[in-house]
Amino acid sequence: MDLLSLLPLDLLYIIYGFNAIFRFPRMLKVQTFWDFFNRMDAVAKSPYIIRILRTLIYMMYLIHLNACAYYAMSVWEGIGSNKWVFQGDGNAYVRCMYFATKTATSIGKNPKPENEYEYIFMTFSWLTGVFIFAFLIGQIRDIVATATQNTTQYHQVMDKMVQYMRNLNLPDDLQRRVRLWLNHTWEQQKTLHEDKILDSLPKKMKTDVAINVHYSTLVKVQLFKDCDKALLRDLVLKLKPMLILPGDYICKKGEIGKEMYIVNKGLVQVMGGEKGDVVLATLSEGSVFGEISLLGIPGCDRRTADVRSKGFSNLFVLGKADLWDALEHYPEAQTILKKKAQSLIKTNENQEKSARSSRTNIAETIIKEPSRTPTPRLLKTVLKVVQPDSLCAQMLSKKSSAPVLTCDQIPGSLTASTHLRASSISHIEAKGVNKLSVYKKDQFLPPVMPLNQQNSTVSLENFFTITSDDINPNAIKELVKVVPFTGSGFQTPLSNQLDNQSKTKEVCSNVNITEKSVTSVEELPSIRHSSSLNSIVSEQYDLEELNFSPSRLSTYSLLGYDNLGFAPLDINLSRSASVTSDETVC
Ligand SMILES: Nc1ncnc2c1ncn2[C@@H]1O[C@@H]2COP(=O)(O)O[C@H]2[C@H]1O
């Protein structure tokens, strides 16, 4: 055909003069024109542009033919013979082409036909113009529609989905995630039905295409490397692509396993630990997971761990039935998967064991070394202040609460210094007074009273009155820091003792007790004031509000809490001194 179309018939012009008919064999090249566009269509990145170009060429060619026919009519009727025909001015082709274009596009304003032939020509031109244009425009619309078909489909699905979710009043977050999924799938695949694209191909070709498309991932899958290459061909068409959003769980521990996965793109995290917040492993491209619960290992038909996507990830999903179809024919793959599963199960068990033992260790440590808040300053002070061998010191350091003293055990020195409470009905005789008193259970004994017992037990409760017997004079400074007092001229044995010791005097002269010094004892939540030695608690004051002018016989008690193993401890630090208001402050 090409040879025929190239015959040099133009040479005949020399003999016969110019005649367009000699150029007719060039029409034989029309097949080449179609071939050219078909090939371009197949290889071009945007085939719809090629198709539009071809349609435009058809259109131009038809207008060209019409222009030629008009010129031929003009020559036949005589150029310039009437107003309708070509007038012979300017370039004949351009003028005729202009006429034909105006007719074909129905723009009008052409000279009116003047005879029947011209009317027929114009009617025919307009009709062909209308049909051909309708056809061409239709074709262009199809081409553009095909080119944007996926986009349109995506918008339709998105619109329908949004409407559906709104109708159901789904939570905003879920709606946002669905939109995100559609958006991301579209961005990545430019279609929402990737799996259907290959459906029209024969199976073998589909396999080749699928292997090629996913080659870079599939070659990284250890299972396919270690097993017969045919396993890959058997499985590849059964892999379904799936896109997961960041943070979404792919499977949850304890669920029944129905699918296994291959990571195509992105990262997934296998989560373990008691609360499922420990990352056991991070799996990347080519990793296989979710196989343990599919392999029929006894006791392992449920997911052994949570698996979640770290960012966006693309996975291939393989159903249980499809996996088993393949594994039946590839026992070595079955063995590999089972071995891997068993080693993962062991790893997880070990991890759980070590987590459990570290928890026990922590618990043991807690039991062995209870974390203790520091000893309150009050208690420390008391321990410094009291004589180390005094019962008070012994009790505080022994960490025993409420020891029960029988009368035999009550040392005389304590009788006047310790608040004693009857632990049962007690018959107590005051020494010297020679009077037998009966105390009910829990009743306090008078504090200043030499005791003589009769079949009685009294318990030393968790509060103490520190008196001259217990006080270590060298530590008096410490005591006055925490026990507020002003005044001098103690009338009790304590005051005598203090008065007689220069050191104590010195301390006293340095004492500048103000409210401030009391508030420095931050640990003490409150201070108690008892106006008589008999009543243990009469009123309770805030530290700030305390008025320290002891105008009467007073005992100040500091309420503190210990953490040495006692119950909340009432430490009654009292200066058993009667202080009179007319005495000068030292
Ligand atoms: N320690 C681990 N390291 C890596 N992957 C694991 C680990 N534990 C479990 N998996 C995977 O997480 C999956 C959870 O579901 P399966 O139990 O079906 O299969 C599990 C394994 O594929």
JSON list of N, CA and C in Angstrom, two decimals, residues 17-67:
[
{"chain": "A", "resi": 17, "resn": "GLY", "atom": "N", "xyz": [-0.86, 18.67, -17.28]},
{"chain": "A", "resi": 17, "resn": "GLY", "atom": "CA", "xyz": [-1.09, 19.85, -16.45]},
{"chain": "A", "resi": 17, "resn": "GLY", "atom": "C", "xyz": [-1.59, 19.39, -15.09]},
{"chain": "A", "resi": 18, "resn": "PHE", "atom": "N", "xyz": [-1.77, 20.35, -14.10]},
{"chain": "A", "resi": 18, "resn": "PHE", "atom": "CA", "xyz": [-2.16, 19.98, -12.73]},
{"chain": "A", "resi": 18, "resn": "PHE", "atom": "C", "xyz": [-3.55, 19.38, -12.68]},
{"chain": "A", "resi": 19, "resn": "ASN", "atom": "N", "xyz": [-3.63, 18.23, -12.07]},
{"chain": "A", "resi": 19, "resn": "ASN", "atom": "CA", "xyz": [-4.93, 17.62, -11.83]},
{"chain": "A", "resi": 19, "resn": "ASN", "atom": "C", "xyz": [-4.86, 16.85, -10.51]},
{"chain": "A", "resi": 20, "resn": "ALA", "atom": "N", "xyz": [-5.76, 17.21, -9.59]},
{"chain": "A", "resi": 20, "resn": "ALA", "atom": "CA", "xyz": [-5.71, 16.65, -8.23]},
{"chain": "A", "resi": 20, "resn": "ALA", "atom": "C", "xyz": [-5.88, 15.15, -8.21]},
{"chain": "A", "resi": 21, "resn": "ILE", "atom": "N", "xyz": [-6.53, 14.63, -9.22]},
{"chain": "A", "resi": 21, "resn": "ILE", "atom": "CA", "xyz": [-6.79, 13.19, -9.26]},
{"chain": "A", "resi": 21, "resn": "ILE", "atom": "C", "xyz": [-5.49, 12.37, -9.23]},
{"chain": "A", "resi": 22, "resn": "PHE", "atom": "N", "xyz": [-4.40, 12.98, -9.79]},
{"chain": "A", "resi": 22, "resn": "PHE", "atom": "CA", "xyz": [-3.12, 12.26, -9.79]},
{"chain": "A", "resi": 22, "resn": "PHE", "atom": "C", "xyz": [-2.59, 12.04, -8.36]},
{"chain": "A", "resi": 23, "resn": "ARG", "atom": "N", "xyz": [-3.10, 12.83, -7.43]},
{"chain": "A", "resi": 23, "resn": "ARG", "atom": "CA", "xyz": [-2.61, 12.70, -6.04]},
{"chain": "A", "resi": 23, "resn": "ARG", "atom": "C", "xyz": [-3.46, 11.68, -5.23]},
{"chain": "A", "resi": 24, "resn": "PHE", "atom": "N", "xyz": [-4.47, 11.10, -5.90]},
{"chain": "A", "resi": 24, "resn": "PHE", "atom": "CA", "xyz": [-5.37, 10.21, -5.18]},
{"chain": "A", "resi": 24, "resn": "PHE", "atom": "C", "xyz": [-4.68, 9.03, -4.47]},
{"chain": "A", "resi": 25, "resn": "PRO", "atom": "N", "xyz": [-3.68, 8.38, -5.10]},
{"chain": "A", "resi": 25, "resn": "PRO", "atom": "CA", "xyz": [-3.04, 7.24, -4.42]},
{"chain": "A", "resi": 25, "resn": "PRO", "atom": "C", "xyz": [-2.54, 7.58, -3.02]},
{"chain": "A", "resi": 26, "resn": "ARG", "atom": "N", "xyz": [-2.33, 8.84, -2.72]},
{"chain": "A", "resi": 26, "resn": "ARG", "atom": "CA", "xyz": [-1.88, 9.21, -1.36]},
{"chain": "A", "resi": 26, "resn": "ARG", "atom": "C", "xyz": [-2.91, 8.78, -0.30]},
{"chain": "A", "resi": 27, "resn": "MET", "atom": "N", "xyz": [-4.19, 8.68, -0.75]},
{"chain": "A", "resi": 27, "resn": "MET", "atom": "CA", "xyz": [-5.25, 8.25, 0.18]},
{"chain": "A", "resi": 27, "resn": "MET", "atom": "C", "xyz": [-5.00, 6.84, 0.73]},
{"chain": "A", "resi": 28, "resn": "LEU", "atom": "N", "xyz": [-4.20, 6.07, -0.04]},
{"chain": "A", "resi": 28, "resn": "LEU", "atom": "CA", "xyz": [-3.92, 4.70, 0.40]},
{"chain": "A", "resi": 28, "resn": "LEU", "atom": "C", "xyz": [-3.14, 4.68, 1.73]},
{"chain": "A", "resi": 29, "resn": "LYS", "atom": "N", "xyz": [-2.62, 5.83, 2.06]},
{"chain": "A", "resi": 29, "resn": "LYS", "atom": "CA", "xyz": [-1.83, 5.88, 3.32]},
{"chain": "A", "resi": 29, "resn": "LYS", "atom": "C", "xyz": [-2.72, 6.04, 4.55]},
{"chain": "A", "resi": 30, "resn": "VAL", "atom": "N", "xyz": [-4.04, 6.08, 4.33]},
{"chain": "A", "resi": 30, "resn": "VAL", "atom": "CA", "xyz": [-4.93, 6.31, 5.47]},
{"chain": "A", "resi": 30, "resn": "VAL", "atom": "C", "xyz": [-4.78, 5.23, 6.55]},
{"chain": "A", "resi": 31, "resn": "GLN", "atom": "N", "xyz": [-4.47, 4.01, 6.07]},
{"chain": "A", "resi": 31, "resn": "GLN", "atom": "CA", "xyz": [-4.27, 2.92, 7.03]},
{"chain": "A", "resi": 31, "resn": "GLN", "atom": "C", "xyz": [-3.10, 3.24, 7.97]},
{"chain": "A", "resi": 32, "resn": "THR", "atom": "N", "xyz": [-2.04, 3.84, 7.41]},
{"chain": "A", "resi": 32, "resn": "THR", "atom": "CA", "xyz": [-0.87, 4.22, 8.21]},
{"chain": "A", "resi": 32, "resn": "THR", "atom": "C", "xyz": [-1.28, 5.25, 9.26]},
{"chain": "A", "resi": 33, "resn": "PHE", "atom": "N", "xyz": [-2.18, 6.16, 8.84]},
{"chain": "A", "resi": 33, "resn": "PHE", "atom": "CA", "xyz": [-2.67, 7.16, 9.77]},
{"chain": "A", "resi": 33, "resn": "PHE", "atom": "C", "xyz": [-3.33, 6.50, 10.98]},
{"chain": "A", "resi": 34, "resn": "TRP", "atom": "N", "xyz": [-4.24, 5.51, 10.66]},
{"chain": "A", "resi": 34, "resn": "TRP", "atom": "CA", "xyz": [-4.92, 4.82, 11.76]},
{"chain": "A", "resi": 34, "resn": "TRP", "atom": "C", "xyz": [-3.93, 4.02, 12.62]},
{"chain": "A", "resi": 35, "resn": "ASP", "atom": "N", "xyz": [-2.99, 3.34, 11.96]},
{"chain": "A", "resi": 35, "resn": "ASP", "atom": "CA", "xyz": [-1.98, 2.58, 12.72]},
{"chain": "A", "resi": 35, "resn": "ASP", "atom": "C", "xyz": [-1.21, 3.48, 13.67]},
{"chain": "A", "resi": 36, "resn": "PHE", "atom": "N", "xyz": [-0.83, 4.64, 13.12]},
{"chain": "A", "resi": 36, "resn": "PHE", "atom": "CA", "xyz": [-0.05, 5.58, 13.92]},
{"chain": "A", "resi": 36, "resn": "PHE", "atom": "C", "xyz": [-0.80, 5.95, 15.21]},
{"chain": "A", "resi": 37, "resn": "PHE", "atom": "N", "xyz": [-2.09, 6.30, 15.01]},
{"chain": "A", "resi": 37, "resn": "PHE", "atom": "CA", "xyz": [-2.85, 6.72, 16.20]},
{"chain": "A", "resi": 37, "resn": "PHE", "atom": "C", "xyz": [-3.11, 5.56, 17.15]},
{"chain": "A", "resi": 38, "resn": "ASN", "atom": "N", "xyz": [-3.32, 4.35, 16.61]},
{"chain": "A", "resi": 38, "resn": "ASN", "atom": "CA", "xyz": [-3.52, 3.20, 17.49]},
{"chain": "A", "resi": 38, "resn": "ASN", "atom": "C", "xyz": [-2.30, 2.96, 18.36]},
{"chain": "A", "resi": 39, "resn": "ARG", "atom": "N", "xyz": [-1.15, 3.09, 17.71]},
{"chain": "A", "resi": 39, "resn": "ARG", "atom": "CA", "xyz": [0.08, 2.85, 18.49]},
{"chain": "A", "resi": 39, "resn": "ARG", "atom": "C", "xyz": [0.28, 3.93, 19.53]},
{"chain": "A", "resi": 40, "resn": "MET", "atom": "N", "xyz": [0.03, 5.15, 19.09]},
{"chain": "A", "resi": 40, "resn": "MET", "atom": "CA", "xyz": [0.18, 6.26, 20.05]},
{"chain": "A", "resi": 40, "resn": "MET", "atom": "C", "xyz": [-0.77, 6.06, 21.23]},
{"chain": "A", "resi": 41, "resn": "ASP", "atom": "N", "xyz": [-1.96, 5.59, 20.91]},
{"chain": "A", "resi": 41, "resn": "ASP", "atom": "CA", "xyz": [-2.95, 5.35, 21.96]},
{"chain": "A", "resi": 41, "resn": "ASP", "atom": "C", "xyz": [-2.44, 4.34, 22.98]},
{"chain": "A", "resi": 42, "resn": "ALA", "atom": "N", "xyz": [-1.76, 3.31, 22.44]},
{"chain": "A", "resi": 42, "resn": "ALA", "atom": "CA", "xyz": [-1.29, 2.24, 23.32]},
{"chain": "A", "resi": 42, "resn": "ALA", "atom": "C", "xyz": [-0.12, 2.66, 24.18]},
{"chain": "A", "resi": 43, "resn": "VAL", "atom": "N", "xyz": [0.73, 3.53, 23.64]},
{"chain": "A", "resi": 43, "resn": "VAL", "atom": "CA", "xyz": [1.94, 3.85, 24.40]},
{"chain": "A", "resi": 43, "resn": "VAL", "atom": "C", "xyz": [1.87, 5.18, 25.16]},
{"chain": "A", "resi": 44, "resn": "ALA", "atom": "N", "xyz": [0.95, 6.05, 24.75]},
{"chain": "A", "resi": 44, "resn": "ALA", "atom": "CA", "xyz": [0.94, 7.38, 25.38]},
{"chain": "A", "resi": 44, "resn": "ALA", "atom": "C", "xyz": [0.52, 7.30, 26.83]},
{"chain": "A", "resi": 45, "resn": "LYS", "atom": "N", "xyz": [1.06, 8.23, 27.64]},
{"chain": "A", "resi": 45, "resn": "LYS", "atom": "CA", "xyz": [0.72, 8.28, 29.07]},
{"chain": "A", "resi": 45, "resn": "LYS", "atom": "C", "xyz": [-0.72, 8.72, 29.25]},
{"chain": "A", "resi": 46, "resn": "SER", "atom": "N", "xyz": [-1.15, 9.68, 28.36]},
{"chain": "A", "resi": 46, "resn": "SER", "atom": "CA", "xyz": [-2.54, 10.14, 28.44]},
{"chain": "A", "resi": 46, "resn": "SER", "atom": "C", "xyz": [-3.21, 9.84, 27.11]},
{"chain": "A", "resi": 47, "resn": "PRO", "atom": "N", "xyz": [-3.71, 8.61, 26.92]},
{"chain": "A", "resi": 47, "resn": "PRO", "atom": "CA", "xyz": [-4.26, 8.21, 25.62]},
{"chain": "A", "resi": 47, "resn": "PRO", "atom": "C", "xyz": [-5.46, 9.06, 25.20]},
{"chain": "A", "resi": 48, "resn": "TYR", "atom": "N", "xyz": [-6.17, 9.60, 26.19]},
{"chain": "A", "resi": 48, "resn": "TYR", "atom": "CA", "xyz": [-7.36, 10.37, 25.79]},
{"chain": "A", "resi": 48, "resn": "TYR", "atom": "C", "xyz": [-6.97, 11.64, 25.02]},
{"chain": "A", "resi": 49, "resn": "ILE", "atom": "N", "xyz": [-5.77, 12.17, 25.23]},
{"chain": "A", "resi": 49, "resn": "ILE", "atom": "CA", "xyz": [-5.33, 13.36, 24.47]},
{"chain": "A", "resi": 49, "resn": "ILE", "atom": "C", "xyz": [-5.11, 12.95, 23.01]},
{"chain": "A", "resi": 50, "resn": "ILE", "atom": "N", "xyz": [-4.53, 11.78, 22.81]},
{"chain": "A", "resi": 50, "resn": "ILE", "atom": "CA", "xyz": [-4.30, 11.28, 21.44]},
{"chain": "A", "resi": 50, "resn": "ILE", "atom": "C", "xyz": [-5.65, 11.09, 20.74]},
{"chain": "A", "resi": 51, "resn": "ARG", "atom": "N", "xyz": [-6.61, 10.54, 21.52]},
{"chain": "A", "resi": 51, "resn": "ARG", "atom": "CA", "xyz": [-7.92, 10.29, 20.91]},
{"chain": "A", "resi": 51, "resn": "ARG", "atom": "C", "xyz": [-8.61, 11.60, 20.52]},
{"chain": "A", "resi": 52, "resn": "ILE", "atom": "N", "xyz": [-8.48, 12.60, 21.35]},
{"chain": "A", "resi": 52, "resn": "ILE", "atom": "CA", "xyz": [-9.10, 13.90, 21.02]},
{"chain": "A", "resi": 52, "resn": "ILE", "atom": "C", "xyz": [-8.41, 14.48, 19.78]},
{"chain": "A", "resi": 53, "resn": "LEU", "atom": "N", "xyz": [-7.10, 14.33, 19.73]},
{"chain": "A", "resi": 53, "resn": "LEU", "atom": "CA", "xyz": [-6.34, 14.85, 18.57]},
{"chain": "A", "resi": 53, "resn": "LEU", "atom": "C", "xyz": [-6.82, 14.19, 17.28]},
{"chain": "A", "resi": 54, "resn": "ARG", "atom": "N", "xyz": [-7.01, 12.87, 17.34]},
{"chain": "A", "resi": 54, "resn": "ARG", "atom": "CA", "xyz": [-7.45, 12.14, 16.15]},
{"chain": "A", "resi": 54, "resn": "ARG", "atom": "C", "xyz": [-8.85, 12.63, 15.71]},
{"chain": "A", "resi": 55, "resn": "THR", "atom": "N", "xyz": [-9.72, 12.83, 16.68]},
{"chain": "A", "resi": 55, "resn": "THR", "atom": "CA", "xyz": [-11.07, 13.30, 16.37]},
{"chain": "A", "resi": 55, "resn": "THR", "atom": "C", "xyz": [-11.02, 14.68, 15.72]},
{"chain": "A", "resi": 56, "resn": "LEU", "atom": "N", "xyz": [-10.14, 15.54, 16.25]},
{"chain": "A", "resi": 56, "resn": "LEU", "atom": "CA", "xyz": [-10.01, 16.89, 15.68]},
{"chain": "A", "resi": 56, "resn": "LEU", "atom": "C", "xyz": [-9.51, 16.81, 14.23]},
{"chain": "A", "resi": 57, "resn": "ILE", "atom": "N", "xyz": [-8.59, 15.87, 13.99]},
{"chain": "A", "resi": 57, "resn": "ILE", "atom": "CA", "xyz": [-8.08, 15.72, 12.61]},
{"chain": "A", "resi": 57, "resn": "ILE", "atom": "C", "xyz": [-9.21, 15.27, 11.67]},
{"chain": "A", "resi": 58, "resn": "TYR", "atom": "N", "xyz": [-10.05, 14.31, 12.16]},
{"chain": "A", "resi": 58, "resn": "TYR", "atom": "CA", "xyz": [-11.21, 13.90, 11.36]},
{"chain": "A", "resi": 58, "resn": "TYR", "atom": "C", "xyz": [-12.06, 15.11, 10.99]},
{"chain": "A", "resi": 59, "resn": "MET", "atom": "N", "xyz": [-12.27, 15.96, 12.00]},
{"chain": "A", "resi": 59, "resn": "MET", "atom": "CA", "xyz": [-13.14, 17.11, 11.80]},
{"chain": "A", "resi": 59, "resn": "MET", "atom": "C", "xyz": [-12.54, 18.06, 10.75]},
{"chain": "A", "resi": 60, "resn": "MET", "atom": "N", "xyz": [-11.25, 18.31, 10.89]},
{"chain": "A", "resi": 60, "resn": "MET", "atom": "CA", "xyz": [-10.57, 19.21, 9.96]},
{"chain": "A", "resi": 60, "resn": "MET", "atom": "C", "xyz": [-10.62, 18.62, 8.54]},
{"chain": "A", "resi": 61, "resn": "TYR", "atom": "N", "xyz": [-10.49, 17.30, 8.48]},
{"chain": "A", "resi": 61, "resn": "TYR", "atom": "CA", "xyz": [-10.47, 16.65, 7.16]},
{"chain": "A", "resi": 61, "resn": "TYR", "atom": "C", "xyz": [-11.83, 16.79, 6.48]},
{"chain": "A", "resi": 62, "resn": "LEU", "atom": "N", "xyz": [-12.90, 16.60, 7.27]},
{"chain": "A", "resi": 62, "resn": "LEU", "atom": "CA", "xyz": [-14.24, 16.74, 6.70]},
{"chain": "A", "resi": 62, "resn": "LEU", "atom": "C", "xyz": [-14.50, 18.17, 6.24]},
{"chain": "A", "resi": 63, "resn": "ILE", "atom": "N", "xyz": [-14.02, 19.15, 7.01]},
{"chain": "A", "resi": 63, "resn": "ILE", "atom": "CA", "xyz": [-14.17, 20.55, 6.59]},
{"chain": "A", "resi": 63, "resn": "ILE", "atom": "C", "xyz": [-13.35, 20.81, 5.32]},
{"chain": "A", "resi": 64, "resn": "HIS", "atom": "N", "xyz": [-12.19, 20.18, 5.31]},
{"chain": "A", "resi": 64, "resn": "HIS", "atom": "CA", "xyz": [-11.32, 20.31, 4.12]},
{"chain": "A", "resi": 64, "resn": "HIS", "atom": "C", "xyz": [-12.04, 19.78, 2.87]},
{"chain": "A", "resi": 65, "resn": "LEU", "atom": "N", "xyz": [-12.68, 18.59, 3.05]},
{"chain": "A", "resi": 65, "resn": "LEU", "atom": "CA", "xyz": [-13.42, 18.01, 1.92]},
{"chain": "A", "resi": 65, "resn": "LEU", "atom": "C", "xyz": [-14.54, 18.94, 1.48]},
{"chain": "A", "resi": 66, "resn": "ASN", "atom": "N", "xyz": [-15.21, 19.53, 2.43]},
{"chain": "A", "resi": 66, "resn": "ASN", "atom": "CA", "xyz": [-16.31, 20.44, 2.13]},
{"chain": "A", "resi": 66, "resn": "ASN", "atom": "C", "xyz": [-15.78, 21.68, 1.39]},
{"chain": "A", "resi": 67, "resn": "ALA", "atom": "N", "xyz": [-14.62, 22.17, 1.83]},
{"chain": "A", "resi": 67, "resn": "ALA", "atom": "CA", "xyz": [-14.02, 23.34, 1.18]},
{"chain": "A", "resi": 67, "resn": "ALA", "atom": "C", "xyz": [-13.69, 23.00, -0.28]}
]
